[in-house]
Amino acid sequence: MKNLLKASYIVIVAIFLTQCSKEYTLPENLVVQDFVWKGLNAYYLHQDEIADLSDRRFNSDQELNAYLGGFADSETLFSNLLISTDEKSSLLEDYSDLNVEIPRSGFLNGMEFGIIAEPGSTQNIIGYVSHILPNSNATSKSILRGEFFNAVNGVQLTQTNFEDLLINGTDSFDLTMVNFNGTTVTPTTKIVSLEKENYSYDTAFLEKTFPIGTDNIGYLMYNNNLSKSSINNLNNTFLNFKNQSINELVLDLRYSISGGSFAKNITNLASMITGQFSDNVFTKEEWNSKAQPWFEANQPDSLITKFPTKLNSTTEFNSLNLTDVYIILNGNNFRGSSAIELLINSLKPYINVHIIGAKTTGNNTGSITLYNSEDYDFPLRNETHTVALQPIVLSFYNKDDQTYENGFTPNITLCPNEDILDLGILGERSEPILDRVLEYVTSNNTGTNVACNPNNYTFLYNSINNQREVDKGVFIEQDLPNTN
């Protein structure tokens, strides 16, 4: 079928091919630049906004090559052919490890933390423990969420040394714990010794069920990425929720490191949350003005992604058949990612999606990986170089043709940072954010907004922010026609 589709791509290349000589031999020094220009000319979402990507820009191969030769390298050319606001499209110098999925791991002691400037001091800082990773070195030590520290190996932490001592320093150190009432630091005799070890992250950080009245609320705190293996492993977590007959789900992403993902991974998560919409439309794709007509005429079904019926050929989804999901995006200025926005938009026509935190950013575009071959696929690639392109090529829409370039407004607005004087215990109602969300779930009461950072602390660092993946957007896989 794919070979039939590749017979022609007249919509995209007819004008250029009629004006260029098939006998012309491409200079070896322009192979990559030629690939960059033609790939973006064919599929870049904003192709019609870039004058130098126009089909009528060059009258011959020689003119195109003269233009390409005016750039010092392929990266400079690539950047020059993007719209100024495009922060997602990228050029990869080496695609060799692109499709290698490595489970999340690290060399760490297990203490996640934040740093604020000490009130009344121009240099000193105070650290606070945000949480402890399960089964890590810190788990076995006397240190808890909500505690404070201000020195490493007896050396006062300052705004100029905390990175060297606390983050980039020795693999083991002694942490000096202190009391902090919001204004004053009081020394204690408590010392906690921490040591970095090889650590493999669990798929989920915390899962729990809250029976409240007629509601049986599943709570999932997720601190991993949105890779295929991580999402698929959640099927076991959802089995636990299913066995407990939960009828509401709180998905807490405040400590998530997730950036982008493949659309297929997000459809799998959506089918675990729901399950009653198998084979219904999850997303629709809108490509550029050249590619879209070709897809509509030749392979219209490829523009639609549906809720999958199975996780894989042998595994059923542990679907919850929910009608409401509550997504906590807030947490140290985390406003969600493009993958989570896709999940929200695609679920909205089917169930109630409640957003907790801040307004999302509006990353509604999708990307694809292009290799230097006739169909831009990997098998027939030009092996004289290892450059690949990952441009944005489409906008996502849901079943009702709604998109989200302006982001989503939350049902409940939370402060950018947690109240470090009242962190509570994660997974318990003593934890203010979870308690507020559970109140909203059970009563639909959005409550009143609290004053954010009333003590006017200067937040300097957060260990989760430092681990968050660069959001390269949502990727799709698509059979592309032969353009040569």
Short mmCIF file of C-alpha atoms in Angstrom, two decimals:
data_model
loop_
_atom_site.label_atom_id
_atom_site.label_comp_id
_atom_site.label_asym_id
_atom_site.label_seq_id
_atom_site.Cartn_x
_atom_site.Cartn_y
_atom_site.Cartn_z
CA MET A 1 0.00 0.00 0.00
CA LYS A 2 2.79 2.37 0.92
CA ASN A 3 4.48 1.82 -2.48
CA LEU A 4 1.25 2.78 -4.21
CA LEU A 5 1.03 5.94 -2.15
CA LYS A 6 4.56 6.87 -3.13
CA ALA A 7 3.78 6.93 -6.86
CA SER A 8 3.52 10.69 -6.81
CA TYR A 9 3.34 13.69 -4.56
CA ILE A 10 2.19 16.22 -7.12
CA VAL A 11 0.67 18.62 -4.64
CA ILE A 12 3.99 19.21 -2.93
CA VAL A 13 6.62 19.04 -5.61
CA ALA A 14 5.09 19.52 -9.06
CA ILE A 15 6.18 23.11 -9.50
CA PHE A 16 9.70 22.52 -8.23
CA LEU A 17 10.25 19.39 -10.32
CA THR A 18 9.13 21.00 -13.56
CA GLN A 19 11.62 23.79 -13.01
CA CYS A 20 14.62 21.65 -11.98
CA SER A 21 16.73 19.37 -14.11
CA LYS A 22 16.70 15.68 -13.21
CA GLU A 23 20.14 15.36 -14.81
CA TYR A 24 21.73 17.72 -12.32
CA THR A 25 24.11 16.14 -9.81
CA LEU A 26 23.94 17.49 -6.28
CA PRO A 27 27.34 18.67 -5.00
CA GLU A 28 28.54 16.45 -2.13
CA ASN A 29 29.11 19.42 0.15
CA LEU A 30 25.43 20.39 -0.11
CA VAL A 31 23.81 17.00 0.57
CA VAL A 32 22.70 17.88 4.10
CA GLN A 33 21.65 21.44 3.24
CA ASP A 34 19.60 20.10 0.32
CA PHE A 35 17.90 17.64 2.68
CA VAL A 36 17.14 20.41 5.18
CA TRP A 37 15.56 22.68 2.58
CA LYS A 38 13.51 19.99 0.85
CA GLY A 39 12.31 18.44 4.09
CA LEU A 40 11.07 21.79 5.40
CA ASN A 41 9.68 22.77 2.01
CA ALA A 42 7.58 19.62 1.98
CA TYR A 43 6.38 19.36 5.57
CA TYR A 44 7.18 22.33 7.81
CA LEU A 45 3.88 23.53 9.28
CA HIS A 46 4.68 27.18 8.48
CA GLN A 47 6.16 26.56 5.03
CA ASP A 48 3.85 29.07 3.38
CA GLU A 49 5.04 31.81 5.77
CA ILE A 50 8.73 31.47 4.87
CA ALA A 51 9.61 33.17 1.58
CA ASP A 52 12.76 31.08 1.09
CA LEU A 53 10.71 27.87 1.36
CA SER A 54 8.31 28.84 -1.41
CA ASP A 55 8.02 26.50 -4.39
CA ARG A 56 8.58 29.52 -6.63
CA ARG A 57 11.62 30.82 -4.78
CA PHE A 58 14.15 29.11 -7.09
CA ASN A 59 13.97 28.48 -10.84
CA SER A 60 16.54 25.70 -10.99
CA ASP A 61 18.71 23.35 -8.97
CA GLN A 62 21.62 25.67 -9.57
CA GLU A 63 19.77 28.61 -8.00
CA LEU A 64 18.78 26.52 -5.01
CA ASN A 65 22.32 25.26 -4.56
CA ALA A 66 23.74 28.77 -4.75
CA TYR A 67 21.35 29.74 -1.96
CA LEU A 68 22.23 26.68 0.14
CA GLY A 69 25.94 27.33 -0.30
CA GLY A 70 25.53 30.72 1.31
CA PHE A 71 25.11 29.18 4.77
CA ALA A 72 28.03 28.12 6.93
CA ASP A 73 26.36 24.86 7.99
CA SER A 74 23.07 22.98 7.99
CA GLU A 75 22.13 24.17 11.48
CA THR A 76 22.37 27.81 10.41
CA LEU A 77 20.26 27.10 7.34
CA PHE A 78 17.69 25.21 9.39
CA SER A 79 17.33 28.04 11.92
CA ASN A 80 17.00 30.58 9.13
CA LEU A 81 14.04 28.70 7.64
CA LEU A 82 11.90 28.67 10.81
CA ILE A 83 9.41 31.28 11.98
CA SER A 84 10.76 33.40 14.83
CA THR A 85 8.40 31.95 17.44
CA ASP A 86 9.20 28.29 16.71
CA GLU A 87 10.87 26.79 19.77
CA LYS A 88 9.99 23.16 19.02
CA SER A 89 11.55 22.32 15.65
CA SER A 90 15.06 20.93 15.89
CA LEU A 91 17.90 19.51 13.82
CA LEU A 92 19.76 16.49 15.18
CA GLU A 93 23.40 16.11 14.23
CA ASP A 94 23.37 12.42 15.15
CA TYR A 95 20.21 10.32 15.08
CA SER A 96 21.94 7.08 16.19
CA ASP A 97 20.43 7.05 19.69
CA LEU A 98 17.15 8.66 18.76
CA ASN A 99 14.92 5.61 19.17
CA VAL A 100 16.75 4.09 22.13
CA GLU A 101 14.50 4.23 25.19
CA ILE A 102 16.39 4.23 28.47
CA PRO A 103 14.39 3.77 31.70
CA ARG A 104 14.71 6.74 34.01
CA SER A 105 17.58 6.32 36.45
CA GLY A 106 20.15 8.45 38.22
CA PHE A 107 23.07 8.62 40.61
CA LEU A 108 21.54 10.37 43.60
CA ASN A 109 20.84 10.33 47.31
CA GLY A 110 17.06 10.52 46.99
CA MET A 111 16.38 13.90 48.60
CA GLU A 112 14.44 16.33 46.41
CA PHE A 113 14.57 19.90 47.64
CA GLY A 114 14.18 23.60 47.04
CA ILE A 115 16.26 26.62 47.98
CA ILE A 116 15.17 30.06 49.18
CA ALA A 117 17.18 33.10 50.19
CA GLU A 118 17.35 33.40 53.96
CA PRO A 119 15.21 36.36 55.07
CA GLY A 120 17.37 39.22 56.32
CA SER A 121 20.56 37.88 54.75
CA THR A 122 22.16 39.02 51.53
CA GLN A 123 23.97 35.70 50.92
CA ASN A 124 22.78 32.84 53.13
CA ILE A 125 20.21 30.36 51.86
CA ILE A 126 17.81 27.85 53.40
CA GLY A 127 17.02 24.49 51.87
CA TYR A 128 13.73 22.67 52.34
CA VAL A 129 12.98 19.01 51.66
CA SER A 130 10.13 18.66 49.16
CA HIS A 131 10.05 14.84 49.17
CA ILE A 132 12.12 11.69 49.52
CA LEU A 133 12.32 9.15 46.69
CA PRO A 134 11.14 5.66 47.74
CA ASN A 135 13.82 3.03 48.33
CA SER A 136 16.62 5.57 47.98
CA ASN A 137 19.52 6.26 50.33
CA ALA A 138 17.57 9.09 51.95
CA THR A 139 14.67 6.75 52.74
CA SER A 140 16.77 5.03 55.38
CA LYS A 141 17.80 8.32 56.99
CA SER A 142 16.03 10.54 59.50
CA ILE A 143 14.90 13.18 57.04
CA LEU A 144 11.38 14.11 56.00
CA ARG A 145 9.43 16.37 53.69
CA GLY A 146 9.10 19.84 55.17
CA GLU A 147 12.39 19.84 57.09
CA PHE A 148 14.99 22.59 56.62
CA PHE A 149 18.78 22.64 56.27
CA ASN A 150 21.43 25.33 55.78
CA ALA A 151 24.89 23.73 55.70
CA VAL A 152 26.86 20.92 54.03
CA ASN A 153 29.79 19.37 55.93
CA GLY A 154 29.55 22.25 58.37
CA VAL A 155 29.87 24.94 55.69
CA GLN A 156 27.06 27.52 55.55
CA LEU A 157 25.24 27.34 52.22
CA THR A 158 25.13 30.63 50.33
CA GLN A 159 23.81 31.87 47.03
CA THR A 160 27.28 31.50 45.55
CA ASN A 161 28.32 28.10 46.91
CA PHE A 162 25.18 25.96 47.23
CA GLU A 163 25.49 24.50 43.75
CA ASP A 164 29.11 23.45 44.29
CA LEU A 165 28.50 21.99 47.74
CA LEU A 166 24.98 20.58 47.51
CA ILE A 167 24.45 19.70 43.87
CA ASN A 168 27.81 19.24 42.17
CA GLY A 169 29.89 18.34 45.20
CA THR A 170 31.01 15.04 46.70
CA ASP A 171 28.91 11.89 46.44
CA SER A 172 28.38 11.85 50.21
CA PHE A 173 27.97 14.69 52.67
CA ASP A 174 26.58 15.67 56.04
CA LEU A 175 23.54 17.94 55.97
CA THR A 176 23.01 20.34 58.87
CA MET A 177 19.31 20.55 59.73
CA VAL A 178 17.73 23.70 61.19
CA ASN A 179 14.37 24.96 62.34
CA PHE A 180 12.72 27.78 60.40
CA ASN A 181 9.56 29.60 61.48
CA GLY A 182 9.26 31.77 58.41
CA THR A 183 11.56 34.54 59.53
CA THR A 184 14.21 33.12 61.81
CA VAL A 185 16.63 30.21 61.44
CA THR A 186 17.31 28.29 64.66
CA PRO A 187 20.25 25.85 64.79
CA THR A 188 19.71 22.24 65.87
CA THR A 189 22.11 19.40 66.61
CA LYS A 190 20.62 17.17 63.92
CA ILE A 191 23.01 16.03 61.18
CA VAL A 192 21.86 13.81 58.29
CA SER A 193 24.44 11.88 56.26
CA LEU A 194 23.42 11.29 52.63
CA GLU A 195 25.17 9.28 49.94
CA LYS A 196 24.55 9.05 46.21
CA GLU A 197 23.73 5.63 44.77
CA ASN A 198 22.56 4.25 41.46
CA TYR A 199 18.80 4.61 41.47
CA SER A 200 16.02 3.37 39.20
CA TYR A 201 12.77 5.31 39.38
CA ASP A 202 9.48 3.55 39.95
CA THR A 203 6.86 4.19 37.30
CA ALA A 204 4.62 5.90 39.83
CA PHE A 205 5.74 7.79 42.91
CA LEU A 206 2.59 7.29 44.98
CA GLU A 207 -0.83 5.70 44.55
CA LYS A 208 -3.65 5.71 47.03
CA THR A 209 -7.43 5.48 47.30
CA PHE A 210 -9.68 7.89 49.23
CA PRO A 211 -13.24 6.67 49.95
CA ILE A 212 -15.19 9.87 50.70
CA GLY A 213 -18.97 9.55 50.78
CA THR A 214 -20.13 8.13 47.46
CA ASP A 215 -16.80 8.95 45.84
CA ASN A 216 -14.01 6.41 45.67
CA ILE A 217 -11.10 8.59 44.57
CA GLY A 218 -7.92 7.18 43.10
CA TYR A 219 -4.85 9.35 43.64
CA LEU A 220 -1.76 8.91 41.46
CA MET A 221 1.33 11.05 41.95
CA TYR A 222 3.42 10.58 38.82
CA ASN A 223 7.04 11.73 38.75
CA ASN A 224 8.33 9.91 35.67
CA ASN A 225 8.56 10.73 31.98
CA LEU A 226 5.95 9.93 29.33
CA SER A 227 7.94 7.31 27.46
CA LYS A 228 6.31 4.17 26.07
CA SER A 229 7.57 1.91 28.86
CA SER A 230 6.61 4.36 31.62
CA ILE A 231 3.09 4.84 30.33
CA ASN A 232 2.59 1.16 29.62
CA ASN A 233 3.75 0.26 33.13
CA LEU A 234 0.90 2.38 34.47
CA ASN A 235 -1.47 -0.33 33.29
CA ASN A 236 -0.57 -2.25 36.46
CA THR A 237 -1.33 0.79 38.61
CA PHE A 238 -4.67 1.19 36.88
CA LEU A 239 -5.41 -2.47 37.59
CA ASN A 240 -5.04 -1.72 41.29
CA PHE A 241 -7.45 1.20 40.94
CA LYS A 242 -9.84 -0.92 38.92
CA ASN A 243 -9.85 -3.65 41.58
CA GLN A 244 -10.75 -0.96 44.14
CA SER A 245 -13.61 0.31 41.95
CA ILE A 246 -12.51 3.93 41.92
CA ASN A 247 -14.92 6.34 40.24
CA GLU A 248 -12.76 9.50 40.27
CA LEU A 249 -9.07 9.96 39.46
CA VAL A 250 -6.62 12.62 40.61
CA LEU A 251 -3.50 12.64 38.44
CA ASP A 252 -0.86 14.66 40.27
CA LEU A 253 1.90 15.86 37.94
CA ARG A 254 3.45 18.57 40.09
CA TYR A 255 6.72 16.61 40.33
CA SER A 256 6.54 15.19 36.83
CA ILE A 257 9.59 15.67 34.60
CA SER A 258 7.59 15.03 31.45
CA GLY A 259 8.08 17.13 28.35
CA GLY A 260 6.97 15.74 25.03
CA SER A 261 5.98 12.24 24.03
CA PHE A 262 4.60 10.21 21.16
CA ALA A 263 0.89 10.70 20.56
CA LYS A 264 0.42 6.92 20.76
CA ASN A 265 1.69 6.89 24.37
CA ILE A 266 -0.88 9.53 25.28
CA THR A 267 -3.70 7.57 23.63
CA ASN A 268 -2.74 4.59 25.80
CA LEU A 269 -2.99 6.69 28.96
CA ALA A 270 -6.33 8.06 27.77
CA SER A 271 -7.68 4.54 27.24
CA MET A 272 -6.67 3.57 30.77
CA ILE A 273 -8.54 6.57 32.16
CA THR A 274 -11.61 5.88 30.04
CA GLY A 275 -12.08 2.65 28.05
CA GLN A 276 -15.64 3.30 26.96
CA PHE A 277 -14.60 5.14 23.78
CA SER A 278 -12.55 2.51 21.95
CA ASP A 279 -12.20 3.23 18.23
CA ASN A 280 -13.60 6.76 18.64
CA VAL A 281 -11.60 9.75 17.42
CA PHE A 282 -8.87 10.84 19.82
CA THR A 283 -7.07 13.42 17.66
CA LYS A 284 -7.23 14.91 14.20
CA GLU A 285 -4.20 16.31 12.36
CA GLU A 286 -3.99 19.45 10.23
CA TRP A 287 -0.78 19.61 8.16
CA ASN A 288 0.50 22.49 6.05
CA SER A 289 -1.36 23.73 2.99
CA LYS A 290 0.67 21.46 0.69
CA ALA A 291 0.63 18.19 2.61
CA GLN A 292 -2.93 18.31 3.96
CA PRO A 293 -4.68 18.03 0.56
CA TRP A 294 -2.49 15.08 -0.39
CA PHE A 295 -3.27 13.20 2.81
CA GLU A 296 -6.97 13.93 2.47
CA ALA A 297 -6.98 12.59 -1.09
CA ASN A 298 -4.72 9.57 -0.62
CA GLN A 299 -4.73 8.42 3.00
CA PRO A 300 -7.36 10.34 4.97
CA ASP A 301 -7.47 7.74 7.74
CA SER A 302 -3.86 8.57 8.62
CA LEU A 303 -4.98 12.03 9.76
CA ILE A 304 -7.05 10.54 12.57
CA THR A 305 -5.82 8.80 15.71
CA LYS A 306 -8.40 6.75 17.59
CA PHE A 307 -8.61 5.48 21.15
CA PRO A 308 -6.81 2.11 20.97
CA THR A 309 -8.62 -1.07 21.91
CA LYS A 310 -5.58 -2.83 23.42
CA LEU A 311 -2.29 -1.81 25.01
CA ASN A 312 -0.60 -4.23 22.63
CA SER A 313 -1.56 -7.36 20.73
CA THR A 314 -1.63 -9.48 23.89
CA THR A 315 -2.50 -7.01 26.65
CA GLU A 316 -5.87 -5.50 27.46
CA PHE A 317 -6.20 -2.06 29.00
CA ASN A 318 -7.09 -1.92 32.68
CA SER A 319 -9.57 0.81 31.89
CA LEU A 320 -11.44 2.71 34.59
CA ASN A 321 -14.36 3.99 32.46
CA LEU A 322 -14.26 7.33 34.27
CA THR A 323 -16.33 10.40 33.53
CA ASP A 324 -14.08 12.80 35.49
CA VAL A 325 -10.33 13.21 35.80
CA TYR A 326 -8.52 15.86 37.88
CA ILE A 327 -5.04 16.84 36.69
CA ILE A 328 -2.69 18.74 39.01
CA LEU A 329 -0.17 20.63 36.89
CA ASN A 330 1.00 23.07 39.49
CA GLY A 331 4.33 22.74 41.18
CA ASN A 332 7.27 25.14 41.15
CA ASN A 333 6.10 26.98 38.05
CA PHE A 334 5.27 23.81 36.08
CA ARG A 335 2.44 24.67 33.68
CA GLY A 336 2.08 21.29 32.07
CA SER A 337 3.62 19.97 28.87
CA SER A 338 2.56 19.61 25.26
CA ALA A 339 1.80 15.92 25.81
CA ILE A 340 -0.48 16.61 28.78
CA GLU A 341 -2.23 19.36 26.82
CA LEU A 342 -2.91 16.84 24.05
CA LEU A 343 -4.40 14.48 26.64
CA ILE A 344 -6.62 17.25 28.04
CA ASN A 345 -7.87 18.45 24.67
CA SER A 346 -8.56 14.97 23.32
CA LEU A 347 -10.46 13.83 26.43
CA LYS A 348 -12.56 16.99 26.78
CA PRO A 349 -15.27 15.99 24.24
CA TYR A 350 -15.83 12.75 26.12
CA ILE A 351 -15.35 13.34 29.86
CA ASN A 352 -14.94 16.16 32.36
CA VAL A 353 -11.28 17.17 32.59
CA HIS A 354 -10.56 19.35 35.63
CA ILE A 355 -7.29 21.30 35.59
CA ILE A 356 -5.67 22.24 38.88
CA GLY A 357 -2.85 24.79 38.95
CA ALA A 358 -1.97 27.39 36.34
CA LYS A 359 -2.99 28.24 32.80
CA THR A 360 -1.23 25.94 30.36
CA THR A 361 1.03 27.21 27.60
CA GLY A 362 -0.78 26.14 24.44
CA ASN A 363 1.60 23.73 22.70
CA ASN A 364 -0.84 22.37 20.12
CA THR A 365 1.61 21.29 17.41
CA GLY A 366 3.00 17.90 16.49
CA SER A 367 6.37 16.90 15.08
CA ILE A 368 7.84 14.08 13.02
CA THR A 369 11.35 12.79 12.46
CA LEU A 370 12.60 13.16 8.88
CA TYR A 371 15.59 11.24 7.54
CA ASN A 372 17.40 11.95 4.30
CA SER A 373 15.63 9.44 2.04
CA GLU A 374 13.06 9.48 -0.74
CA ASP A 375 10.21 8.95 1.72
CA TYR A 376 11.98 10.62 4.68
CA ASP A 377 11.91 7.28 6.48
CA PHE A 378 14.82 5.53 8.17
CA PRO A 379 15.44 2.37 6.09
CA LEU A 380 16.47 4.09 2.81
CA ARG A 381 18.32 6.98 4.43
CA ASN A 382 21.47 8.51 2.97
CA GLU A 383 24.19 6.95 5.11
CA THR A 384 26.83 9.55 4.30
CA HIS A 385 25.64 11.64 7.27
CA THR A 386 23.67 11.25 10.51
CA VAL A 387 21.54 14.42 10.41
CA ALA A 388 17.79 14.14 11.02
CA LEU A 389 15.11 16.82 11.20
CA GLN A 390 12.34 17.09 13.77
CA PRO A 391 10.18 19.98 12.55
CA ILE A 392 6.68 20.80 13.69
CA VAL A 393 4.45 19.58 10.87
CA LEU A 394 0.86 19.69 12.14
CA SER A 395 -1.65 21.10 14.59
CA PHE A 396 -3.74 18.81 16.77
CA TYR A 397 -7.54 18.99 17.00
CA ASN A 398 -9.96 16.88 18.97
CA LYS A 399 -13.13 15.11 17.88
CA ASP A 400 -15.04 18.42 17.91
CA ASP A 401 -12.34 20.23 15.89
CA GLN A 402 -11.14 22.17 18.95
CA THR A 403 -7.48 23.02 19.42
CA TYR A 404 -5.56 24.73 22.21
CA GLU A 405 -3.02 27.23 20.94
CA ASN A 406 -4.13 29.57 23.73
CA GLY A 407 -3.76 26.94 26.46
CA PHE A 408 -6.27 25.81 29.07
CA THR A 409 -7.59 27.84 32.02
CA PRO A 410 -7.56 25.90 35.33
CA ASN A 411 -10.67 25.12 37.33
CA ILE A 412 -8.66 25.87 40.48
CA THR A 413 -5.70 28.24 40.52
CA LEU A 414 -2.83 27.41 42.84
CA CYS A 415 0.27 29.33 43.86
CA PRO A 416 3.37 28.80 41.70
CA ASN A 417 5.23 27.38 44.71
CA GLU A 418 4.03 25.23 47.58
CA ASP A 419 3.84 26.76 51.07
CA ILE A 420 7.17 25.61 52.48
CA LEU A 421 5.96 26.24 56.04
CA ASP A 422 3.00 23.89 55.55
CA LEU A 423 3.98 21.11 53.15
CA GLY A 424 2.14 18.33 54.99
CA ILE A 425 2.57 14.65 54.17
CA LEU A 426 2.27 13.58 50.54
CA GLY A 427 -0.69 11.29 50.01
CA GLU A 428 -2.41 12.48 53.20
CA ARG A 429 -5.08 15.12 53.71
CA SER A 430 -2.58 17.09 55.76
CA GLU A 431 -1.00 18.00 52.40
CA PRO A 432 -2.72 21.28 51.43
CA ILE A 433 -2.88 20.83 47.64
CA LEU A 434 -4.26 17.29 47.81
CA ASP A 435 -6.75 18.29 50.51
CA ARG A 436 -8.02 21.17 48.40
CA VAL A 437 -8.39 18.96 45.34
CA LEU A 438 -10.26 16.27 47.29
CA GLU A 439 -12.60 18.98 48.61
CA TYR A 440 -13.23 20.06 45.03
CA VAL A 441 -13.83 16.49 43.87
CA THR A 442 -16.39 15.78 46.56
CA SER A 443 -18.19 19.12 46.68
CA ASN A 444 -17.27 20.97 43.45
CA ASN A 445 -16.17 23.79 45.75
CA THR A 446 -13.28 25.66 44.14
CA GLY A 447 -12.60 27.48 47.42
CA THR A 448 -10.96 30.85 47.72
CA ASN A 449 -7.53 31.74 46.44
CA VAL A 450 -4.91 32.00 49.14
CA ALA A 451 -2.23 34.67 49.23
CA CYS A 452 0.79 33.40 47.33
CA ASN A 453 4.18 33.73 49.01
CA PRO A 454 2.96 36.13 51.74
CA ASN A 455 6.44 36.17 53.28
CA ASN A 456 7.93 37.26 49.95
CA TYR A 457 10.57 34.53 49.83
CA THR A 458 13.03 34.51 46.95
CA PHE A 459 12.92 31.02 45.44
CA LEU A 460 16.35 30.25 43.99
CA TYR A 461 16.35 26.61 42.99
CA ASN A 462 14.21 23.50 42.81
CA SER A 463 15.66 20.06 42.13
CA ILE A 464 12.65 18.91 40.10
CA ASN A 465 12.83 21.86 37.74
CA ASN A 466 16.44 20.95 37.10
CA GLN A 467 15.43 17.42 36.03
CA ARG A 468 12.54 18.32 33.76
CA GLU A 469 12.95 17.27 30.16
CA VAL A 470 13.04 19.89 27.44
CA ASP A 471 9.58 19.87 25.92
CA LYS A 472 10.20 19.06 22.27
CA GLY A 473 6.49 18.57 21.66
CA VAL A 474 4.35 15.62 20.68
CA PHE A 475 5.66 13.30 17.98
CA ILE A 476 3.69 11.24 15.52
CA GLU A 477 4.58 8.44 13.17
CA GLN A 478 3.28 8.81 9.62
CA ASP A 479 3.89 7.11 6.28
CA LEU A 480 5.05 9.87 3.96
CA PRO A 481 4.96 9.72 0.16
CA ASN A 482 7.99 9.58 -2.09
CA THR A 483 8.87 13.20 -2.89
CA ASN A 484 11.74 12.60 -5.34
#
